[in-house]
Amino acid sequence: MTFASDSRLPWWRNAVCYQIYVRSFADGDGDGIGDIAGITSRLDYLEGLNVDALWLTPFYRSPQADHGYDVADYRDVDPLFGTLADFDEMLAGAHDRGLKVIVDLVPNHTSAEHAWFQEALAAGRGSRARDRYKFSDGRGPDGSEPPNNWQSIFGGSAWTRVDDGQWYLHLFDSSQPDLNWDDPEVGDEFESILRFWLDRGVDGFRVDVAHGLFKASGLPDVAGFGPGGETLDATMSQWDRPYWDQPGVHDVYRRWRKVLDSYPGDRMMIGEAWVGSPESMARYVRPDEMHQVFNFHWLSTPFSAPALRQVIDETYAAVGPVGASPTWVLSNHDVVRTVTHYGGGDLGLSRAKASMLTMLALPGSAYVYQGEELGLPQVDVAPEDRQDPTWLRGGGVGRDGCRVPLPWSGSEPPFGFSPGGPGEVRTWLPQPEWFREYTVEHQSRDPYSTLGFLRYAVARRRGLVGGLSGSIEMLERRDDVVAFRRAGVDGAPGLICVVNCGTTDHVVDDLGAPVVLSAALAEGTGQLLPNSAAWFLA
Ligand code: GLC
């Protein structure tokens, strides 16, 4: 019996990619903040998860106003996280273990401490240096009102005034000035940055705010906002704005694609593109643009059969027409952790595990956020400990609760996250006492833990994926149950995944041999419990 070999497809089409939020993964030097050496020291753990790739959030030189998404130097590692030599060592260690490494690229904005922005401030109005950013004169007789009514995603106006009276645009924090992508020098600089990291050997890029970059010419007001940015028309789509998804972005990704293709190996890029429709999303993954975009549909849906069916249908509607491979995301460093999103406690955990199993059964790539493998719930970070600029600017509940340093071992903070014993190190966000139930050490002893479950499921997926078709067939089941089948290719068995989103058991003994269970099948009865999923070879 011959199975279609995985090696026929580029690695990223079927990858399980593990997202490392560098500040919170592992701390090598004992300052309470995660770093590159910490990652290197945990490469065996990552290999043991059976994932294919790692995505590292920004570790470049940065004042850390948005924890690295404010980059001051794109070609260096922030001393907080180590050195370029540490990066090279980590990359080599990952590659030795067969792990690909994707780094984060932040092209929409720089840090206010970037040399270009400092030059722009010093050079004054009308200067060449100001052209690289979005400087503009204000409105009103003395220019004391912002140039338009745009609002920062993190809350407040998207404009800040500088000493000589001009304003600069920042769609995020005021320490993150937006670049002017109409200036050719910006494009040239980013091509050079791409080459810098490709030359070092990275396997790809996650492109931050890929739907940003260009702004509609004339910087028109957002229709539906009042002059002070207040929402007048709540029905208006939040994506239909003059600063998102402008046509110019596609030429940038075409240019980058040519650069990636000129390097040996399957180098890839995946975009964080929040856009309003499947058609818009498809434009980012045309064959000469990005390889993938994150599919965020799942993040905001409840655990229900109609919602899951809709996620799957819309995903295929988006990527199908252009032949791109789908991606699946249950959480990341910007959203509430899955267990909590699904109701918390045992219920939330069962649903999170069921969703994980579903995601791993679907064709395409699955992106797993650190801590998901431990079933970590959201942490309720005390107001005085909050650090996220969205919280500090009043723009939302804040994202700190999903960014608390991981618990590795022991029974007290820092739970092995940092070297040193209890009380010796203060982690940058405090870890709650209840983390002791979730440590890697604790869960590694138990094959039925969330960690044991994920390791097993990802390993089984790895064994199966090369023999599975890239398309799915939805199966008729009860309304509150979602089931789909991927046919086997070249004589390999197919895989059926069944998810019970209902409130009563569902009979599944007609389906075949179960392969992976999330504590899901009531023993000996052939019944799939509510809030769980299972795989069957069929
Ligand atoms: C992206 C990142 C987020 C960051 C923002 C600004 O959405 O995921 O963490 O704050 O971009 O760079």
Coordinates of C-alpha atoms and ligand atoms in Angstrom, one line a residue:
M1 CA 0.0 0.0 0.0
T2 CA 1.5 3.3 -1.0
F3 CA 0.7 6.5 0.8
A4 CA 0.9 9.9 -0.8
S5 CA 4.1 11.4 0.7
D6 CA 4.0 14.6 2.7
S7 CA 7.2 15.7 0.9
R8 CA 5.2 16.3 -2.3
L9 CA 3.7 19.4 -0.8
P10 CA 5.5 22.4 0.6
W11 CA 5.7 22.1 4.3
W12 CA 3.5 25.0 5.2
R13 CA 0.4 23.6 3.4
N14 CA -0.2 21.0 6.2
A15 CA 1.8 22.4 9.1
V16 CA 1.0 22.6 12.7
C17 CA 2.6 25.9 13.7
Y18 CA 3.2 26.8 17.3
Q19 CA 3.1 30.5 18.2
I20 CA 5.7 31.6 20.7
Y21 CA 4.9 34.8 22.4
V22 CA 8.6 35.4 23.2
R23 CA 8.1 37.5 26.4
S24 CA 6.1 34.8 28.0
F25 CA 7.4 31.4 26.8
A26 CA 10.6 30.8 28.8
D27 CA 13.1 33.1 30.5
G28 CA 16.8 32.1 30.1
D29 CA 18.5 35.0 32.0
G30 CA 16.3 35.3 35.0
D31 CA 14.9 38.8 34.5
G32 CA 11.3 37.6 34.6
I33 CA 10.9 38.2 30.8
G34 CA 11.0 35.4 28.2
D35 CA 13.9 35.5 25.7
I36 CA 15.6 33.7 22.9
A37 CA 17.9 31.6 25.1
G38 CA 14.7 30.4 26.9
I39 CA 13.3 29.2 23.6
T40 CA 16.6 27.4 22.8
S41 CA 16.5 25.7 26.2
R42 CA 13.0 24.4 25.5
L43 CA 13.5 23.1 21.9
D44 CA 13.2 19.5 23.1
Y45 CA 9.8 20.3 24.5
L46 CA 8.7 21.9 21.2
E47 CA 10.0 18.9 19.3
G48 CA 8.1 16.7 21.6
L49 CA 4.9 18.5 20.8
N50 CA 5.3 17.1 17.3
V51 CA 4.6 20.4 15.7
D52 CA 6.2 21.4 12.4
A53 CA 7.0 25.0 12.8
L54 CA 7.4 27.9 15.3
W55 CA 6.2 31.4 14.9
L56 CA 8.0 33.9 17.1
T57 CA 6.4 37.2 17.9
P58 CA 8.7 40.3 17.5
F59 CA 12.0 40.1 19.4
Y60 CA 13.7 43.1 17.6
R61 CA 15.0 46.2 19.2
S62 CA 12.0 48.0 20.7
P63 CA 11.0 50.2 23.6
Q64 CA 8.3 47.6 24.2
A65 CA 5.4 50.0 24.3
D66 CA 3.4 47.3 22.5
H67 CA 5.6 44.5 23.6
G68 CA 7.7 44.4 20.5
Y69 CA 5.1 45.4 17.9
D70 CA 6.8 48.8 18.1
V71 CA 10.1 48.1 16.3
A72 CA 13.1 50.5 16.6
D73 CA 15.6 48.4 14.6
Y74 CA 14.3 45.6 12.4
R75 CA 17.8 44.0 12.0
D76 CA 18.7 43.4 15.6
V77 CA 17.5 41.5 18.7
D78 CA 16.4 43.6 21.6
P79 CA 18.9 43.1 24.5
L80 CA 16.0 42.1 26.6
F81 CA 15.7 39.0 24.4
G82 CA 19.3 38.3 23.7
T83 CA 21.6 38.8 20.7
L84 CA 21.7 37.9 17.0
A85 CA 24.1 35.1 18.0
D86 CA 21.4 33.8 20.4
F87 CA 18.9 33.9 17.5
D88 CA 21.3 32.0 15.2
E89 CA 21.8 29.4 17.8
M90 CA 18.1 29.0 18.4
L91 CA 17.4 28.8 14.7
A92 CA 20.1 26.1 14.1
G93 CA 18.8 24.1 17.1
A94 CA 15.2 24.3 15.7
H95 CA 16.4 23.3 12.2
D96 CA 18.4 20.4 13.7
R97 CA 15.1 19.1 15.2
G98 CA 13.2 19.5 11.9
L99 CA 11.3 22.6 13.1
K100 CA 10.8 25.5 10.7
V101 CA 10.9 29.0 12.1
I102 CA 8.7 32.0 11.1
V103 CA 9.4 35.5 12.3
D104 CA 7.1 38.4 12.7
L105 CA 7.4 41.3 10.3
V106 CA 5.8 44.7 11.3
P107 CA 5.5 46.9 8.2
N108 CA 2.5 49.1 9.0
H109 CA 4.3 51.2 11.6
T110 CA 7.7 51.5 13.4
S111 CA 8.5 52.5 16.9
A112 CA 8.7 56.3 17.6
E113 CA 12.3 55.5 18.6
H114 CA 13.1 54.2 15.1
A115 CA 15.9 56.3 13.6
W116 CA 13.6 57.3 10.7
F117 CA 11.0 58.8 13.0
Q118 CA 13.6 60.6 15.1
E119 CA 15.0 62.0 12.0
A120 CA 11.5 63.1 10.8
L121 CA 10.8 64.9 14.1
A122 CA 14.1 66.7 13.9
A123 CA 13.9 67.5 10.2
G124 CA 10.7 69.4 10.5
R125 CA 7.7 70.0 8.1
G126 CA 8.1 69.5 4.4
S127 CA 11.3 67.5 4.8
R128 CA 12.1 64.3 3.0
A129 CA 12.3 62.5 6.3
R130 CA 8.7 63.3 7.1
D131 CA 7.6 61.7 3.8
R132 CA 8.3 58.3 5.2
Y133 CA 5.5 58.7 7.7
K134 CA 2.0 60.1 7.5
F135 CA 2.5 63.7 8.7
S136 CA -0.2 66.2 8.0
D137 CA -1.4 69.6 9.0
G138 CA -4.4 69.8 11.3
R139 CA -7.8 71.1 10.7
G140 CA -9.4 74.3 12.1
P141 CA -8.1 77.8 11.7
D142 CA -4.9 77.2 13.7
G143 CA -4.6 73.5 12.7
S144 CA -5.2 72.4 16.3
E145 CA -7.7 69.7 15.4
P146 CA -6.6 66.4 14.0
P147 CA -6.4 66.0 10.2
N148 CA -9.4 63.7 10.2
N149 CA -11.7 61.7 12.5
W150 CA -9.7 58.4 12.5
Q151 CA -9.5 56.5 15.8
S152 CA -6.6 54.4 17.1
I153 CA -7.4 50.7 17.4
F154 CA -6.1 51.0 20.9
G155 CA -8.5 53.8 21.8
G156 CA -8.4 57.6 21.4
S157 CA -7.5 59.7 18.3
A158 CA -5.2 58.2 15.7
W159 CA -3.3 61.4 15.5
T160 CA -0.7 63.0 17.7
R161 CA 0.6 66.6 17.4
V162 CA 4.3 67.3 17.4
D163 CA 6.1 70.5 18.5
D164 CA 6.0 72.3 15.2
G165 CA 2.2 71.9 15.0
Q166 CA 2.0 69.0 12.5
W167 CA 0.2 65.8 13.3
Y168 CA 1.3 62.2 12.6
L169 CA -0.9 59.2 12.1
H170 CA -0.8 56.1 14.4
L171 CA -3.5 53.5 13.9
F172 CA -2.2 51.9 17.1
D173 CA -0.4 53.5 20.0
S174 CA 1.1 57.0 19.7
S175 CA 4.5 55.3 20.0
Q176 CA 3.8 53.4 16.7
P177 CA 3.8 55.9 13.9
D178 CA 2.3 54.6 10.6
L179 CA 4.7 54.4 7.7
N180 CA 3.9 56.0 4.4
W181 CA 3.9 53.1 1.9
D182 CA 3.5 55.6 -1.0
D183 CA 7.2 56.5 -0.4
P184 CA 9.4 54.1 -2.5
E185 CA 12.1 54.2 0.1
V186 CA 9.8 52.4 2.6
G187 CA 9.3 49.5 0.1
D188 CA 13.0 49.2 -0.6
E189 CA 13.8 49.1 3.1
F190 CA 11.3 46.3 3.8
E191 CA 12.7 44.3 0.9
S192 CA 16.1 44.7 2.5
I193 CA 14.7 43.6 5.9
L194 CA 13.2 40.5 4.4
R195 CA 16.5 39.6 2.8
F196 CA 18.3 40.1 6.1
W197 CA 16.2 37.5 7.8
L198 CA 16.0 35.2 4.8
D199 CA 19.8 35.3 4.6
R200 CA 20.0 34.2 8.3
G201 CA 17.9 31.2 7.3
V202 CA 14.3 31.9 8.5
D203 CA 11.6 29.9 6.8
G204 CA 9.0 32.6 6.6
F205 CA 7.3 35.6 8.0
R206 CA 4.1 36.4 9.8
V207 CA 3.0 39.8 8.4
D208 CA 1.6 42.0 11.1
V209 CA -1.5 44.1 10.1
A210 CA -1.1 43.0 6.5
H211 CA -4.4 44.7 5.6
G212 CA -2.9 48.1 6.7
L213 CA 0.1 49.8 5.1
F214 CA -1.7 52.0 2.6
K215 CA -4.3 54.7 3.4
A216 CA -6.9 56.1 1.0
S217 CA -5.5 59.2 -0.7
G218 CA -6.6 62.5 0.8
L219 CA -7.1 60.7 4.1
P220 CA -10.9 61.0 4.1
D221 CA -12.9 60.9 7.3
V222 CA -14.5 57.6 8.2
A223 CA -18.1 57.8 7.2
G224 CA -20.1 56.8 10.2
F225 CA -17.8 58.5 12.8
G226 CA -18.5 61.9 14.1
P227 CA -15.8 64.7 14.0
G228 CA -14.4 63.5 17.3
G229 CA -14.4 59.9 16.2
E230 CA -17.6 58.9 18.0
T231 CA -19.6 56.2 16.3
L232 CA -22.7 57.6 14.6
D233 CA -23.6 54.6 12.5
A234 CA -23.1 51.4 14.4
T235 CA -24.2 49.3 11.5
M236 CA -21.1 50.2 9.4
S237 CA -18.6 47.3 9.0
Q238 CA -15.5 47.9 11.0
W239 CA -13.4 46.8 8.0
D240 CA -14.9 49.2 5.5
R241 CA -12.5 52.0 6.4
P242 CA -10.1 54.2 4.4
Y243 CA -7.1 52.7 6.2
W244 CA -7.7 49.0 5.7
D245 CA -7.4 46.7 2.7
Q246 CA -6.4 49.4 0.2
P247 CA -5.5 48.1 -3.3
G248 CA -1.8 49.1 -3.0
V249 CA -1.0 46.3 -0.6
H250 CA -1.2 43.7 -3.2
D251 CA 1.8 45.0 -5.1
V252 CA 3.8 44.9 -2.0
Y253 CA 3.0 41.2 -1.4
R254 CA 3.7 40.4 -5.1
R255 CA 7.1 42.0 -4.7
W256 CA 7.8 40.1 -1.4
R257 CA 6.7 36.8 -3.0
K258 CA 9.3 37.2 -5.7
V259 CA 11.9 37.8 -3.1
L260 CA 10.8 34.6 -1.1
D261 CA 10.7 32.6 -4.3
S262 CA 14.3 33.6 -5.1
Y263 CA 15.5 31.8 -2.0
P264 CA 16.1 28.0 -1.8
G265 CA 13.6 26.0 0.3
D266 CA 9.9 26.7 0.7
R267 CA 10.0 30.2 2.3
M268 CA 6.6 31.4 3.1
M269 CA 4.5 34.3 4.4
I270 CA 1.3 34.4 6.3
G271 CA -0.7 37.6 6.7
E272 CA -2.7 38.9 9.6
A273 CA -5.3 40.4 7.3
W274 CA -8.6 41.3 9.0
V275 CA -10.8 42.0 6.1
G276 CA -14.6 42.1 5.6
S277 CA -15.4 39.3 3.1
P278 CA -14.1 36.0 1.8
E279 CA -13.5 37.7 -1.6
S280 CA -11.2 40.3 0.0
M281 CA -9.4 37.6 1.9
A282 CA -8.9 35.6 -1.3
R283 CA -7.0 38.5 -2.9
Y284 CA -4.2 38.2 -0.3
V285 CA -3.6 34.5 -1.2
R286 CA -3.6 34.7 -5.0
P287 CA -0.8 32.5 -6.3
D288 CA 1.7 35.4 -6.7
E289 CA 1.0 36.9 -3.3
M290 CA 0.9 35.5 0.3
H291 CA 1.0 31.8 0.9
Q292 CA -1.5 31.9 3.6
V293 CA -3.6 34.3 5.7
F294 CA -4.8 33.7 9.2
N295 CA -8.4 32.6 9.3
F296 CA -9.9 34.4 12.3
H297 CA -13.5 33.3 11.9
W298 CA -13.3 30.7 14.5
L299 CA -12.1 33.1 17.2
S300 CA -15.3 34.9 17.5
T301 CA -17.8 32.1 17.2
P302 CA -19.7 30.3 19.9
F303 CA -19.3 26.5 20.3
S304 CA -22.3 25.5 18.2
A305 CA -22.8 23.4 15.1
P306 CA -24.2 26.2 12.9
A307 CA -21.3 28.4 13.8
L308 CA -18.7 25.7 13.1
R309 CA -20.4 24.8 9.8
Q310 CA -20.3 28.5 8.8
V311 CA -16.6 28.8 9.8
I312 CA -15.8 25.9 7.5
D313 CA -18.0 27.0 4.6
E314 CA -16.7 30.6 4.6
T315 CA -13.1 29.4 4.9
Y316 CA -13.5 27.3 1.8
A317 CA -15.3 30.1 0.0
A318 CA -12.3 32.3 0.7
V319 CA -9.4 30.1 -0.2
G320 CA -11.0 27.7 -2.7
P321 CA -11.3 29.9 -5.7
V322 CA -7.6 30.8 -5.6
G323 CA -6.4 27.3 -4.6
A324 CA -4.8 28.5 -1.4
S325 CA -4.5 26.2 1.6
P326 CA -6.8 27.0 4.5
T327 CA -5.5 28.0 8.0
W328 CA -7.2 27.5 11.3
V329 CA -6.7 29.5 14.5
L330 CA -8.4 29.0 17.9
S331 CA -6.5 31.7 19.7
N332 CA -3.5 34.0 19.7
H333 CA -1.8 36.7 21.9
D334 CA -4.6 39.2 21.0
V335 CA -7.7 37.4 22.1
V336 CA -9.2 35.7 25.2
R337 CA -8.0 32.1 25.7
T338 CA -10.1 29.4 24.1
V339 CA -11.1 27.6 27.3
T340 CA -12.5 30.9 28.8
H341 CA -14.1 31.9 25.5
Y342 CA -16.0 28.6 25.5
G343 CA -17.3 29.1 29.1
G344 CA -14.4 28.2 31.3
G345 CA -14.0 25.3 33.7
D346 CA -14.5 21.7 32.6
L347 CA -17.0 22.8 30.0
G348 CA -14.6 25.3 28.4
L349 CA -11.8 22.8 28.5
S350 CA -13.8 20.0 26.8
R351 CA -15.0 22.4 24.1
A352 CA -11.4 23.7 23.6
K353 CA -10.1 20.2 23.2
A354 CA -12.9 19.3 20.8
S355 CA -12.2 22.4 18.7
M356 CA -8.5 21.5 18.7
L357 CA -9.2 18.0 17.5
T358 CA -11.5 19.5 14.8
M359 CA -8.9 22.0 13.7
L360 CA -6.3 19.3 13.5
A361 CA -8.6 17.1 11.3
L362 CA -9.3 19.8 8.8
P363 CA -7.1 20.2 5.7
G364 CA -4.5 23.0 5.8
S365 CA -2.5 24.4 8.6
A366 CA -3.3 24.7 12.2
Y367 CA -1.8 27.6 14.3
V368 CA -1.6 26.7 18.0
Y369 CA -0.9 29.5 20.6
Q370 CA 1.5 28.7 23.4
G371 CA -0.5 27.5 26.5
E372 CA -3.3 26.0 24.4
E373 CA -1.6 22.7 24.7
L374 CA -1.9 23.1 28.5
G375 CA -5.5 24.1 28.4
L376 CA -4.7 27.4 30.1
P377 CA -7.6 29.6 30.8
Q378 CA -7.5 33.4 30.7
V379 CA -5.9 35.0 33.7
D380 CA -7.7 37.8 35.5
V381 CA -4.7 40.2 35.7
A382 CA -5.2 42.9 38.4
P383 CA -5.6 46.4 37.1
E384 CA -2.3 47.6 38.7
D385 CA -0.4 44.8 36.9
R386 CA -1.8 45.5 33.5
Q387 CA 0.7 46.4 30.8
D388 CA -1.2 46.2 27.5
P389 CA -1.5 49.6 25.7
T390 CA -5.1 48.7 24.7
W391 CA -5.9 48.7 28.4
L392 CA -3.8 51.7 29.2
R393 CA -5.3 53.8 26.4
G394 CA -8.8 52.7 27.4
G395 CA -9.4 50.9 24.1
G396 CA -10.6 47.6 25.5
V397 CA -10.4 44.9 28.2
G398 CA -6.7 44.4 27.4
R399 CA -4.8 41.4 26.3
D400 CA -2.6 40.7 29.3
G401 CA -4.7 37.8 30.5
C402 CA -3.7 35.5 27.6
R403 CA 0.0 36.6 27.8
V404 CA 0.9 35.5 31.3
P405 CA 4.3 33.6 31.4
L406 CA 3.9 29.9 30.9
P407 CA 4.0 27.5 33.9
W408 CA 6.6 24.9 33.4
S409 CA 7.2 23.2 36.7
G410 CA 7.0 23.4 40.5
S411 CA 4.2 24.5 42.7
E412 CA 4.9 28.3 43.1
P413 CA 5.7 31.2 40.8
P414 CA 7.8 31.5 38.7
F415 CA 6.8 27.9 38.0
G416 CA 10.1 27.1 36.2
F417 CA 9.5 30.0 33.7
S418 CA 12.6 31.7 35.0
P419 CA 15.6 30.2 36.5
G420 CA 15.6 30.6 40.3
G421 CA 13.3 29.4 43.0
P422 CA 10.0 30.7 44.3
G423 CA 10.1 34.3 45.3
E424 CA 13.5 35.0 43.6
V425 CA 12.1 36.3 40.3
R426 CA 9.1 38.4 39.6
T427 CA 7.7 37.6 36.1
W428 CA 6.7 40.6 34.0
L429 CA 3.0 39.6 34.5
P430 CA 2.3 37.8 37.8
Q431 CA 1.3 34.1 37.5
P432 CA -1.7 33.0 39.6
E433 CA -1.2 30.3 42.2
W434 CA -3.7 28.1 40.3
F435 CA -1.1 27.7 37.5
R436 CA 0.3 24.9 39.6
E437 CA -2.4 22.6 38.2
Y438 CA -1.4 23.4 34.6
T439 CA 2.4 23.1 34.6
V440 CA 4.1 21.1 31.9
E441 CA 5.7 19.0 34.6
H442 CA 2.4 18.2 36.2
Q443 CA 0.7 17.3 32.9
S444 CA 3.6 15.3 31.5
R445 CA 3.0 12.7 34.2
D446 CA -0.5 12.1 32.9
P447 CA -1.1 10.8 29.3
Y448 CA -4.7 11.9 29.6
S449 CA -3.8 15.5 30.4
T450 CA -4.5 18.2 27.9
L451 CA -0.8 18.2 27.0
G452 CA -0.8 14.4 26.6
F453 CA -3.9 14.7 24.4
L454 CA -2.5 17.4 22.2
R455 CA 0.8 15.6 21.8
Y456 CA -0.9 12.4 20.8
A457 CA -3.4 14.1 18.4
V458 CA -0.6 16.0 16.6
A459 CA 1.5 12.9 16.3
R460 CA -1.4 10.9 14.9
R461 CA -2.2 13.8 12.5
R462 CA 1.4 13.7 11.3
G463 CA 1.1 10.0 10.6
L464 CA -2.1 10.4 8.7
V465 CA -1.9 13.7 6.9
G466 CA 0.1 12.5 3.9
G467 CA -2.5 9.9 3.1
L468 CA -5.5 12.3 3.3
S469 CA -7.2 14.3 0.6
G470 CA -7.1 18.1 0.9
S471 CA -10.8 18.4 0.6
I472 CA -13.7 17.5 2.9
E473 CA -17.1 16.0 2.6
M474 CA -19.7 17.1 5.2
L475 CA -21.6 14.2 6.6
E476 CA -25.3 14.2 7.5
R477 CA -25.7 13.9 11.2
R478 CA -28.0 15.4 13.8
D479 CA -28.3 19.2 13.5
D480 CA -26.2 19.9 16.6
V481 CA -23.4 17.6 15.4
V482 CA -20.9 18.5 12.8
A483 CA -19.2 15.6 10.9
F484 CA -16.9 15.6 7.9
R485 CA -14.7 13.1 6.1
R486 CA -11.4 13.4 4.3
A487 CA -11.0 10.6 1.9
G488 CA -7.8 8.6 1.9
V489 CA -5.6 8.8 -1.1
D490 CA -3.4 6.1 -2.8
G491 CA -5.1 3.4 -0.7
A492 CA -4.7 5.1 2.7
P493 CA -7.7 5.1 5.0
G494 CA -9.8 8.2 5.3
L495 CA -10.5 10.2 8.4
I496 CA -13.8 11.2 9.8
C497 CA -14.1 13.9 12.5
V498 CA -17.3 14.2 14.5
V499 CA -18.0 17.1 16.9
N500 CA -20.9 17.0 19.3
C501 CA -22.0 20.6 19.9
G502 CA -25.3 19.4 21.4
T503 CA -26.4 18.6 24.9
T504 CA -27.1 14.9 24.6
D505 CA -24.8 11.9 23.6
H506 CA -24.6 11.1 20.0
V507 CA -24.4 7.5 18.7
V508 CA -21.2 7.0 16.6
D509 CA -20.8 3.2 16.5
D510 CA -21.7 3.2 12.8
L511 CA -18.6 5.2 11.8
G512 CA -15.5 3.0 12.0
A513 CA -12.5 2.6 14.3
P514 CA -12.0 5.5 16.7
V515 CA -8.4 6.8 16.7
V516 CA -8.3 9.8 19.0
L517 CA -10.7 10.5 21.8
S518 CA -11.0 13.6 23.9
A519 CA -12.4 11.7 26.9
A520 CA -15.2 11.7 24.4
L521 CA -16.7 8.2 24.0
A522 CA -18.7 7.0 26.9
E523 CA -17.1 3.7 27.5
G524 CA -18.4 0.8 25.6
T525 CA -21.6 2.6 24.5
G526 CA -20.5 4.0 21.1
Q527 CA -21.8 7.4 22.3
L528 CA -20.0 10.7 21.7
L529 CA -20.5 12.9 24.7
P530 CA -21.6 16.5 24.4
N531 CA -18.9 19.1 23.9
S532 CA -16.4 16.7 22.5
A533 CA -15.0 15.4 19.3
A534 CA -13.5 12.2 18.0
W535 CA -11.7 10.9 14.9
F536 CA -12.4 7.7 13.2
L537 CA -10.5 5.8 10.5
A538 CA -12.9 5.1 7.7
Ligands
GLC1 C1 -1.3 43.0 15.5 C2 -0.6 42.2 16.6 C3 -0.9 42.9 17.9 C4 -0.3 44.3 17.8 C5 -0.8 45.1 16.6 C6 0.0 46.3 16.3 O1 -2.6 43.0 15.5 O2 -1.1 40.9 16.6 O3 -0.5 42.3 19.0 O4 -0.6 45.0 19.0 O5 -0.7 44.3 15.4 O6 1.2 46.0 15.8

